[in-house]
Coordinates of C-alpha atoms in Angstrom, one line a residue:
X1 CA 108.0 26.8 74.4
X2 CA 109.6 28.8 72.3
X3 CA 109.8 32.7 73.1
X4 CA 110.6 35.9 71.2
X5 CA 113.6 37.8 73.0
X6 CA 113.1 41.3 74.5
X7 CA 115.7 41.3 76.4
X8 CA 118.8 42.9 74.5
X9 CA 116.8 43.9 71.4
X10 CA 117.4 46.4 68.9
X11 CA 114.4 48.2 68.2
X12 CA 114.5 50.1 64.6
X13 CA 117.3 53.4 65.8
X14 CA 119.8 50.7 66.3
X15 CA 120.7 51.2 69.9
X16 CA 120.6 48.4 71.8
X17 CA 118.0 48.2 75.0
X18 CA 117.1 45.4 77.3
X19 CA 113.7 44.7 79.4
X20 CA 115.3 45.7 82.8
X21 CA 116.5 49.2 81.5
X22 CA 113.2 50.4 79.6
X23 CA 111.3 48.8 83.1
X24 CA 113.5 51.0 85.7
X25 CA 113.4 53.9 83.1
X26 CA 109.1 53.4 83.8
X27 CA 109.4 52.9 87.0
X28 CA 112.3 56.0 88.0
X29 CA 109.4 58.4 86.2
X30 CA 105.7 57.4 85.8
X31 CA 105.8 55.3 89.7
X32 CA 107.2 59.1 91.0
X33 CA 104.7 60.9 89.1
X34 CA 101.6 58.7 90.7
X35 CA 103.4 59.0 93.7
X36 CA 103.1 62.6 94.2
X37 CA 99.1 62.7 92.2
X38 CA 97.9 59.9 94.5
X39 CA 99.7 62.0 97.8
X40 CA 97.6 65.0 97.0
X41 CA 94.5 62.5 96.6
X42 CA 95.1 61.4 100.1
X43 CA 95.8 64.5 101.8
X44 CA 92.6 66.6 100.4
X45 CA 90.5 63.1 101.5
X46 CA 92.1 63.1 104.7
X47 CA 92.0 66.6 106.0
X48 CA 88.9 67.0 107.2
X49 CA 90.2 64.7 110.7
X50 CA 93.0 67.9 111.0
X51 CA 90.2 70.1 110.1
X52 CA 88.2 68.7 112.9
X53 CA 90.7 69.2 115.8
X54 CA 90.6 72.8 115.3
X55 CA 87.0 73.3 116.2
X56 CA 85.0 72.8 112.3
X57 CA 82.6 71.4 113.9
X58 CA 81.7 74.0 115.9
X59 CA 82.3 76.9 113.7
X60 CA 80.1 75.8 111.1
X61 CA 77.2 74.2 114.0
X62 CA 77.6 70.6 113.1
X63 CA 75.0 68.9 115.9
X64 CA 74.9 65.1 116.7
X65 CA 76.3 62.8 114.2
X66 CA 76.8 65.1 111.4
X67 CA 80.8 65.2 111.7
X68 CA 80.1 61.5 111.2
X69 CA 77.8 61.6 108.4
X70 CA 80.0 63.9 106.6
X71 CA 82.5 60.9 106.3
X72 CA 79.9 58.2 105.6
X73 CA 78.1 60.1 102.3
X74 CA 81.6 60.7 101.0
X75 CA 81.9 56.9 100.0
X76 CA 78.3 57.0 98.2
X77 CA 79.7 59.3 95.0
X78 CA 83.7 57.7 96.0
X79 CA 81.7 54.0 94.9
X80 CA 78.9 55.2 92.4
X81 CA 81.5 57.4 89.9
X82 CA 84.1 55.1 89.8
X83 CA 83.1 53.1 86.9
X84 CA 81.9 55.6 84.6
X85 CA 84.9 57.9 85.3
X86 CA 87.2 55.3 84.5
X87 CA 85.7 54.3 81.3
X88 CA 86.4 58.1 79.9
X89 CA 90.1 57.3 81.7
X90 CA 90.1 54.4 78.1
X91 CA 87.9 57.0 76.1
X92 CA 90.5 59.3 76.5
X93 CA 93.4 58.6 78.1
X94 CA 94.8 59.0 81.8
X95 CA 96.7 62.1 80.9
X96 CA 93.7 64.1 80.5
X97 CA 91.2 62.3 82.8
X98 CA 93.6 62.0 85.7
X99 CA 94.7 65.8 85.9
X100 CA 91.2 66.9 85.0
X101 CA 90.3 65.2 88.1
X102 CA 93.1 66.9 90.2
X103 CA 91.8 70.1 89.3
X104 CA 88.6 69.7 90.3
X105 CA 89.0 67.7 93.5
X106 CA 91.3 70.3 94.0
X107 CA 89.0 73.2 93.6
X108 CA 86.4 71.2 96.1
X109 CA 88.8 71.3 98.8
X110 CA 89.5 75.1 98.2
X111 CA 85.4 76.0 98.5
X112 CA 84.9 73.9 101.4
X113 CA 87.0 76.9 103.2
X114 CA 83.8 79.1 102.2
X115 CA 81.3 76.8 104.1
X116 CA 79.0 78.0 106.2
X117 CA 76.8 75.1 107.7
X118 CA 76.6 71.7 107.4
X119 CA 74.5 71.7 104.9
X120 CA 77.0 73.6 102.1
X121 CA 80.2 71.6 103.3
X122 CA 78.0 68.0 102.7
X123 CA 77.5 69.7 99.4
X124 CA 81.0 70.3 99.1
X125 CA 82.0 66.7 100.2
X126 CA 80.0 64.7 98.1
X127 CA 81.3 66.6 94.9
X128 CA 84.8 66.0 96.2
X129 CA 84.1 62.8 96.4
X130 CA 82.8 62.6 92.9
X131 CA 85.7 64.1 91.6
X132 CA 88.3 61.7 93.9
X133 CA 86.3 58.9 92.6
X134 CA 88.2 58.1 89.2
X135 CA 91.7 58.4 90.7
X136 CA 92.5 55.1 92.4
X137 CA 90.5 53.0 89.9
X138 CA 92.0 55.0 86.8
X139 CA 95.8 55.0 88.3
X140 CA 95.4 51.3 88.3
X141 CA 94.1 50.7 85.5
X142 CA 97.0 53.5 83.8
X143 CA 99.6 51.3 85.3
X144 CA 98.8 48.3 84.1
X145 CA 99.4 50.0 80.4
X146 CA 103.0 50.3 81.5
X147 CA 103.9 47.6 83.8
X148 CA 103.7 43.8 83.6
X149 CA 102.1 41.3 85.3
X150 CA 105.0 40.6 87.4
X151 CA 106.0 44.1 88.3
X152 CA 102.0 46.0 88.7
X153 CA 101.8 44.7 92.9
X154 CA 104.5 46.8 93.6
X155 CA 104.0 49.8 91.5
X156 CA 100.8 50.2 92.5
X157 CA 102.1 49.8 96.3
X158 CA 104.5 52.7 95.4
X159 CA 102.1 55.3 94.7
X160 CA 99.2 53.8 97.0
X161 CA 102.0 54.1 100.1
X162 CA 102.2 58.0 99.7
X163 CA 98.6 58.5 101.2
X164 CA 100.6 57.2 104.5
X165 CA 103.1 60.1 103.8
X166 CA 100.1 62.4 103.2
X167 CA 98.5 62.0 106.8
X168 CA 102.1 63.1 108.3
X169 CA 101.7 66.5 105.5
X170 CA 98.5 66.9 106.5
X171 CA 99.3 67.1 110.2
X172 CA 102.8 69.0 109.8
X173 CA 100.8 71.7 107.9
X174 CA 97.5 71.5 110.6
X175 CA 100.7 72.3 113.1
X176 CA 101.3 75.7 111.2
X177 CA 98.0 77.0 110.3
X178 CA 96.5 75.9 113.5
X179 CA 98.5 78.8 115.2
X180 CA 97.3 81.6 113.1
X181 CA 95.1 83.7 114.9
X182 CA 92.4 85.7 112.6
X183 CA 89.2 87.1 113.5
X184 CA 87.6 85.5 110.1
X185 CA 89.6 83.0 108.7
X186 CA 90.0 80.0 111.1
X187 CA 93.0 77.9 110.8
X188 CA 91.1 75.0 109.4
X189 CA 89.9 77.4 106.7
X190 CA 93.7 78.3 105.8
X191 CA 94.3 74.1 106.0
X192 CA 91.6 73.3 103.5
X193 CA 93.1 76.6 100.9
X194 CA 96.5 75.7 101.5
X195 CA 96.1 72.0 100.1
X196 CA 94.1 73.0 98.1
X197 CA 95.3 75.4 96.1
X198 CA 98.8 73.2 95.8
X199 CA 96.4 69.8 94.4
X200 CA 95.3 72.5 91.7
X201 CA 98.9 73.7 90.9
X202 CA 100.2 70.3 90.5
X203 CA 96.6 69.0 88.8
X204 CA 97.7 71.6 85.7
X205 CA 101.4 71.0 85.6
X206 CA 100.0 67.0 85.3
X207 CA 98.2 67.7 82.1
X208 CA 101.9 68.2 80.7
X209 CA 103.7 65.8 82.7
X210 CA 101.5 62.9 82.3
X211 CA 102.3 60.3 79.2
X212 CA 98.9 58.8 77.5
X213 CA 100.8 55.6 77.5
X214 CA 104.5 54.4 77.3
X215 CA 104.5 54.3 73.2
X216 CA 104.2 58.1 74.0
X217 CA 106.0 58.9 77.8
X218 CA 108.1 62.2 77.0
X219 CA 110.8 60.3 79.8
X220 CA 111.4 57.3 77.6
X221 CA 113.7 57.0 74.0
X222 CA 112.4 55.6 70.7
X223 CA 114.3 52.8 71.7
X224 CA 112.8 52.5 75.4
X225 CA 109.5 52.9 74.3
X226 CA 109.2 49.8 71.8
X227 CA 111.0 47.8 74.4
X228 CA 108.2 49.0 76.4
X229 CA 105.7 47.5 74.0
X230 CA 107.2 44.2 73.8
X231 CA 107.4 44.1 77.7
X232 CA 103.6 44.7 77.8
X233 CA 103.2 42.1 74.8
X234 CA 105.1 39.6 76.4
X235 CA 103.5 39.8 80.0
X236 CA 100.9 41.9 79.7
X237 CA 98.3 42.5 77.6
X238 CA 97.1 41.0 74.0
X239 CA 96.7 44.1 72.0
X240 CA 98.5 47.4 72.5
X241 CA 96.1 50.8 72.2
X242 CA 93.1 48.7 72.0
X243 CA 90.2 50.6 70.3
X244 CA 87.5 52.0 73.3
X245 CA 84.9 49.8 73.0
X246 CA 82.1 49.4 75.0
X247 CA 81.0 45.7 74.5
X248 CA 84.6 44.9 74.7
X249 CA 84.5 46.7 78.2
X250 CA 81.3 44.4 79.5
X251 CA 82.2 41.2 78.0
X252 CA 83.7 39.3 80.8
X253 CA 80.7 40.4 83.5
X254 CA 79.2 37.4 82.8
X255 CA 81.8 34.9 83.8
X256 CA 81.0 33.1 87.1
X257 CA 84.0 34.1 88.7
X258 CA 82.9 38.0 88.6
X259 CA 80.3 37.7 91.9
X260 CA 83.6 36.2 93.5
X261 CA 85.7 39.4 92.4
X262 CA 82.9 41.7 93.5
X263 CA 82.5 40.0 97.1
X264 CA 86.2 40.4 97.8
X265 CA 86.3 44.1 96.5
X266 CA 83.3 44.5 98.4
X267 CA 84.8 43.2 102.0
X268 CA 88.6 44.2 101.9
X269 CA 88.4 47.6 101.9
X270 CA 86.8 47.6 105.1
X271 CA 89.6 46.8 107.2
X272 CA 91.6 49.5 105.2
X273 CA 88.4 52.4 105.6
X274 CA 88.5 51.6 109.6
X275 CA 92.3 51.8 109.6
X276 CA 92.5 55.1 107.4
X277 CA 89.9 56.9 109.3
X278 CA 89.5 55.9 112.8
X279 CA 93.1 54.8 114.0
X280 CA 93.1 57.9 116.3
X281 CA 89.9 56.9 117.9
X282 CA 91.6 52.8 118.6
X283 CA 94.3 53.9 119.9
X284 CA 92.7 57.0 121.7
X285 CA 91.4 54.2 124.1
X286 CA 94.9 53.5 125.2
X287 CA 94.3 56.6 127.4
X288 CA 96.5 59.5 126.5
X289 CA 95.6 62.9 125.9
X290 CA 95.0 64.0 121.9
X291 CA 98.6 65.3 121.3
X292 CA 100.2 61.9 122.2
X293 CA 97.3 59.9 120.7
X294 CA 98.3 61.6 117.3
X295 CA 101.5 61.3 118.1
X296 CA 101.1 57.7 118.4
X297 CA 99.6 56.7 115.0
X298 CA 102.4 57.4 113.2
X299 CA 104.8 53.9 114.2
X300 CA 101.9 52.0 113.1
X301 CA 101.4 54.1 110.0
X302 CA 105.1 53.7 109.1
X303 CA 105.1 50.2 109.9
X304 CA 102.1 49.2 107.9
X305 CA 104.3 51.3 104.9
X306 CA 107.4 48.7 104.9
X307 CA 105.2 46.1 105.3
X308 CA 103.1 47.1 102.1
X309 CA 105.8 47.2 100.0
X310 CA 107.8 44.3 101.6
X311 CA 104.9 41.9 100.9
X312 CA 104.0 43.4 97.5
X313 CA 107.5 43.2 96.3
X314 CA 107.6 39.6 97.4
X315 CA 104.5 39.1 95.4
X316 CA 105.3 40.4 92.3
X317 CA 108.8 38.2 92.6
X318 CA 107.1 35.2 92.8
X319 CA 104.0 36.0 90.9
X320 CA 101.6 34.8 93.7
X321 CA 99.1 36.9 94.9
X322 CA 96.5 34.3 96.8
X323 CA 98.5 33.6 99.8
X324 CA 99.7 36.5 99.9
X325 CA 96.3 38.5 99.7
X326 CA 94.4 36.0 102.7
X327 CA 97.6 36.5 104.9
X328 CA 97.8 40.2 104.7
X329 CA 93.9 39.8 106.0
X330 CA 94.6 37.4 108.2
X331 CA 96.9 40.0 110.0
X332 CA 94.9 42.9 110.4
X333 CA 92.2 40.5 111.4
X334 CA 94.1 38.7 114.4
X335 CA 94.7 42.8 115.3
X336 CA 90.8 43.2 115.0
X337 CA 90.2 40.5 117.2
X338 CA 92.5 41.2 120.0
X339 CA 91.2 45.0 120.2
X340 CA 87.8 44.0 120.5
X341 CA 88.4 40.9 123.0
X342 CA 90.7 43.1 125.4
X343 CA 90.5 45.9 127.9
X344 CA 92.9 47.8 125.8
X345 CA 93.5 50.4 128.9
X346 CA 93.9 47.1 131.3
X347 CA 97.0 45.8 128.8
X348 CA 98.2 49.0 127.1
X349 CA 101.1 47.2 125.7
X350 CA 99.0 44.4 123.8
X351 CA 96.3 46.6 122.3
X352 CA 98.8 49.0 121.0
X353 CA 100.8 46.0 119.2
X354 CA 97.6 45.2 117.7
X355 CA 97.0 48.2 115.9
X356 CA 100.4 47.5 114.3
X357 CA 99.1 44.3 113.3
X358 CA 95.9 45.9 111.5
X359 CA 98.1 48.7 109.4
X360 CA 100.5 45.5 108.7
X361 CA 97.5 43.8 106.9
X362 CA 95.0 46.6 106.3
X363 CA 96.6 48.7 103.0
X364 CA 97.8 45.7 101.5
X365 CA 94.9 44.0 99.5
X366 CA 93.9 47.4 98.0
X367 CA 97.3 46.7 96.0
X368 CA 97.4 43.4 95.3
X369 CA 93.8 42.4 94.7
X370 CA 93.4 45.1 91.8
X371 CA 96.7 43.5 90.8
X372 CA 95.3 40.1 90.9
X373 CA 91.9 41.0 88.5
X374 CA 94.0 42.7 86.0
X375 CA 96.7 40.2 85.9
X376 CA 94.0 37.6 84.5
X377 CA 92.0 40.1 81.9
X378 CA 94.2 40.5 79.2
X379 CA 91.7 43.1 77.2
X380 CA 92.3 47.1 77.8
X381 CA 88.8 47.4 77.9
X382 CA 87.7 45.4 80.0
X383 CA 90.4 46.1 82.7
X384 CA 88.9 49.7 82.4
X385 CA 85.6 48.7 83.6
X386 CA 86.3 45.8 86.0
X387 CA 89.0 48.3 87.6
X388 CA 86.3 50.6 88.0
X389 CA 83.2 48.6 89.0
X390 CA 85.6 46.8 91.7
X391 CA 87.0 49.5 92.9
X392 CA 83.6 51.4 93.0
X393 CA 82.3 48.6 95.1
X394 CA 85.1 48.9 97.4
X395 CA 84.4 52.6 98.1
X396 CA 80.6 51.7 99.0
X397 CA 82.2 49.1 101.7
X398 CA 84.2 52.0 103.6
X399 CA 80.4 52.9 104.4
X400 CA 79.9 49.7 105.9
X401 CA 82.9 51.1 108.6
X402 CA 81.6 54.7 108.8
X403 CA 78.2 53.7 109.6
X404 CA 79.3 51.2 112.2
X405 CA 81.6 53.8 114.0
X406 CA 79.4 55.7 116.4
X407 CA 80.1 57.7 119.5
X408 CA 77.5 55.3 121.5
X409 CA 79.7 53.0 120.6
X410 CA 83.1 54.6 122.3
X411 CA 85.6 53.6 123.9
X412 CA 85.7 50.1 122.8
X413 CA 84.0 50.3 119.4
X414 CA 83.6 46.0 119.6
X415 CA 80.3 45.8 116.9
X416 CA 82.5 48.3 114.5
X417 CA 85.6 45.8 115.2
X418 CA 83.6 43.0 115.0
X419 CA 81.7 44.1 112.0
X420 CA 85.0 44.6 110.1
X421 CA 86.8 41.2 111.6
X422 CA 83.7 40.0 109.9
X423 CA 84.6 40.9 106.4
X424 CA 88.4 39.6 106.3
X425 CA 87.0 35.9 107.1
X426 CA 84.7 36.3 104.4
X427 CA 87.1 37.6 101.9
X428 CA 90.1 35.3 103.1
X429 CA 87.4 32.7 102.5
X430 CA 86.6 33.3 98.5
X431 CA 90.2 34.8 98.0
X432 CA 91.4 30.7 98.8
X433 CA 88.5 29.3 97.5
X434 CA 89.0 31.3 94.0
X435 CA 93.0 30.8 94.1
X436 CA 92.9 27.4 94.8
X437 CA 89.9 26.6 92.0
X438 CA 93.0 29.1 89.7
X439 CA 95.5 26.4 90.7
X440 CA 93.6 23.1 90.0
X441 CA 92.7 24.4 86.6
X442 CA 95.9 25.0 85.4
X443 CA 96.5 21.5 86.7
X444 CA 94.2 19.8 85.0
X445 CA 95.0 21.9 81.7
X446 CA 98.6 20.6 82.0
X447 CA 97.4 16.9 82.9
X448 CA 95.8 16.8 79.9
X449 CA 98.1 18.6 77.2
X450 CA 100.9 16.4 79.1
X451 CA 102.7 19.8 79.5
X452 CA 103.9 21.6 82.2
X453 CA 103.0 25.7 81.7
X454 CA 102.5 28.4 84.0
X455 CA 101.5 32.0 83.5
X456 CA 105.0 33.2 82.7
X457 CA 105.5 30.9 80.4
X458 CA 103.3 32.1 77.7
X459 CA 103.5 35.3 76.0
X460 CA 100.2 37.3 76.4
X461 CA 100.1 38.6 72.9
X462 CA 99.7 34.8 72.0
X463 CA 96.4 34.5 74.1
X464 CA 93.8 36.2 71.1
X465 CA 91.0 34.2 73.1
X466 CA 91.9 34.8 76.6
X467 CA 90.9 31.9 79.3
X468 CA 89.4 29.6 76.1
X469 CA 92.7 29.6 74.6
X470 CA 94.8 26.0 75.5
X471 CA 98.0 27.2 76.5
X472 CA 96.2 30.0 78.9
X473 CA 97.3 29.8 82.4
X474 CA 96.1 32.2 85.5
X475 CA 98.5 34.3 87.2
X476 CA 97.6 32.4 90.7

């Protein structure tokens, strides 16, 4: 099949740009930009475990499982905003949206310092959580504007790897703070103004710093930016700056393969929610005091980073996402299994090896599953609202591995384990079973056109009628 050449073109000023060039040029700025938004996301989310360690809980006369229940209401606004946030991300535009956000989840953090009670900082929380709602599903659905389907796995890994970086901030500032001694202002309270007040900073300097798309990316030349749109032509998307429209957004909800989308966005995250927020407490069974247990979540942490964007980066190479998505869950869920089978203080050595197992596996379907969805919707629209609704949905399962992580449950936490282990056999189930059904149907298609085609093969901007069109192909 004939193709039409971006790489080398001349766009109109003459000068002479290939595909690889405009792509690193993307990547150099708009991957460093989400980078350092997403970092602040993850460190205002992730503060309140720091917060905790210097006596919150007590200052502000949290009784029982409040401490607890702060954490699981968070996901309720995290799951229900997501989608209608990230329709006004199409409306108008992730350079607005996204820093608008900033600003106020950046504000939230600040007030949460003027608490008083429980009852003002669940407040608090559940507005935050509003507010960081948009950001994941948004940033996704942002990128895939200026990556293609081949490059998004690992620019979405890029910034989605920094909210590692942000628990070692968040600590490294907890250290400082923590030692202030005020008869008022408790170290926590300096924590949550501190991080604050730097996500607002950097949420206003975004409004300026963030493109609307690459057509219009300040970072980019004339010439760079209509390479840019023949990259996204040719392995991207069907239409450039595709009109907000909201039929357009729902149309594809009533395919059969959308339940399959929503149960796996529904049961990955849960692996990732038990990792991100309870680490501490899984390997606090191992038996050492709080300084060393904190100490030792970082190897994991840093492990599960090079794994992340080893495996993405493999994925985008050879556009597979399938195999690589089930054996990312199959990972975490062998280190599942063996912490909840195992006297962990009995073999120290073998339970702490797990938990590098679960961070190997645990943060990498959030990158690649989002990657998968968009790769096979070719409309701007509807990307917007399947990002959001499946990312929503994956928020509301991080409350499946709040609510399941009690203190009756310490030290061994088996039913929240086993809960969790639970949901990676049931997404590595429909993950297969839906990438294996991808694979027979372009199969079949090239059976019976007597051709041999695969995703790559066919410009996108050729596909006017998506999946119905013969020559489509999905990007297994």
């Amino acid at each position: 099949m004939e193709k039409s050449e971006t790489m080398g073109s001349k766009p109109s000023d003459g000068r002479t740009v290939d595909d690889e060039e405009s792509g690193n040029q993307i990547m150099i700025n708009d991957a460093t930009e989400k980078a350092y938004v997403y970092f602040f996301n993850a460190v205002d989310r992730s503060n309140l475990g720091n917060a905790e360690t210097d006596g919150m809980s007590k200052d502000l006369g949290f009784v029982g499982e409040q401490y607890s229940l702060l954490i699981l209401l968070f996901y309720i606004p995290n799951g229900l905003c997501d989608l209608p946030l990230n329709l006004l991300t199409k409306r108008y535009s992730g350079r607005i949206v996204l820093p608008g956000l900033m600003v106020g989840w950046g504000a939230m953090a600040l007030l949460q310092a003027a608490c008083k009670n429980f009852g003002g900082m669940l407040a608090i929380r559940l507005i935050l959580g509003a507010f960081e709602a948009g950001f994941f599903a948004g940033a996704v659905f942002y990128l895939t504007l200026f990556y293609t389907r081949g490059e998004l796995g690992f620019r979405i890994a890029l910034f989605f790897g920094s909210a590692l970086l942000a628990s070692a901030f968040s600590g490294v500032i907890s250290f400082g703070v923590f030692r202030i001694q005020h008869p008022y202002v408790h170290g926590w309270m300096y924590l949550f103004l501190i991080e604050g007040a730097l996500t607002v900073i950097f949420g206003v300097v975004a409004f300026w710093w963030l493109p609307a798309n690459p057509q219009s990316a300040w970072f980019l030349t004339q010439a760079e930016r209509e390479v840019a749109s023949l990259r996204s032509l040719r392995d991207g998307t069907r239409n450039i700056g595709e009109e907000f429209s909201l039929k357009q957004c729902f149309k594809t909800w009533n395919d059969w393969k959308f339940p399959i989308w929503c149960i796996i966005s529904f049961t990955y995250p849960v692996a990732f929610a038990t990792t991100a927020n309870f680490l501490p407490l899984v390997i606090g069974r191992l038996g050492y005091d709080k300084v060393t247990t904190n100490l030792l979540t970082v190897p994991p942490n840093v492990t599960g980073f090079l794994v992340l964007l080893a495996v993405t980066y493999s994925s985008d190479r050879n556009r597979e996402r399938t195999f690589h998505i089930a054996g990312s869950l199959t990972t975490s869920l062998v280190g599942l299994v063996v912490l909840a089978a195992i006297d962990a203080r009995a073999h120290v050595a073998v339970a702490y090896f797990a938990t590098f197992l679960l961070t190997a596996g645990a943060y990498i379907p959030s990158c690649l599953v989002h990657s998968w969805h968009n790769n096979n919707n070719l409309s701007e629209n509807s990307r917007a609202a399947t990002t959001g609704l499946l990312v929503g949905l994956g928020n509301l399962g991080g409350i499946l591995s709040a609510g399941t992580f009690r203190t009756t449950y310490a030290p061994r936490y088996a039913p929240t384990l086993i809960a969790t282990a639970g949901c990676n056999v049931t997404c590595i189930f429909f993950t297969l079973w839906l990438g294996i059904w991808m694979r027979r149907e372009n199969s079949r298609k090239n059976k019976e056109q007597g051709i041999s085609l695969r995703a790559e093969d066919v410009e996108t901007r050729e596909l006017s009628e998506g999946e119905k069109d013969p020559k489509w192909r999905f990007f297994v």
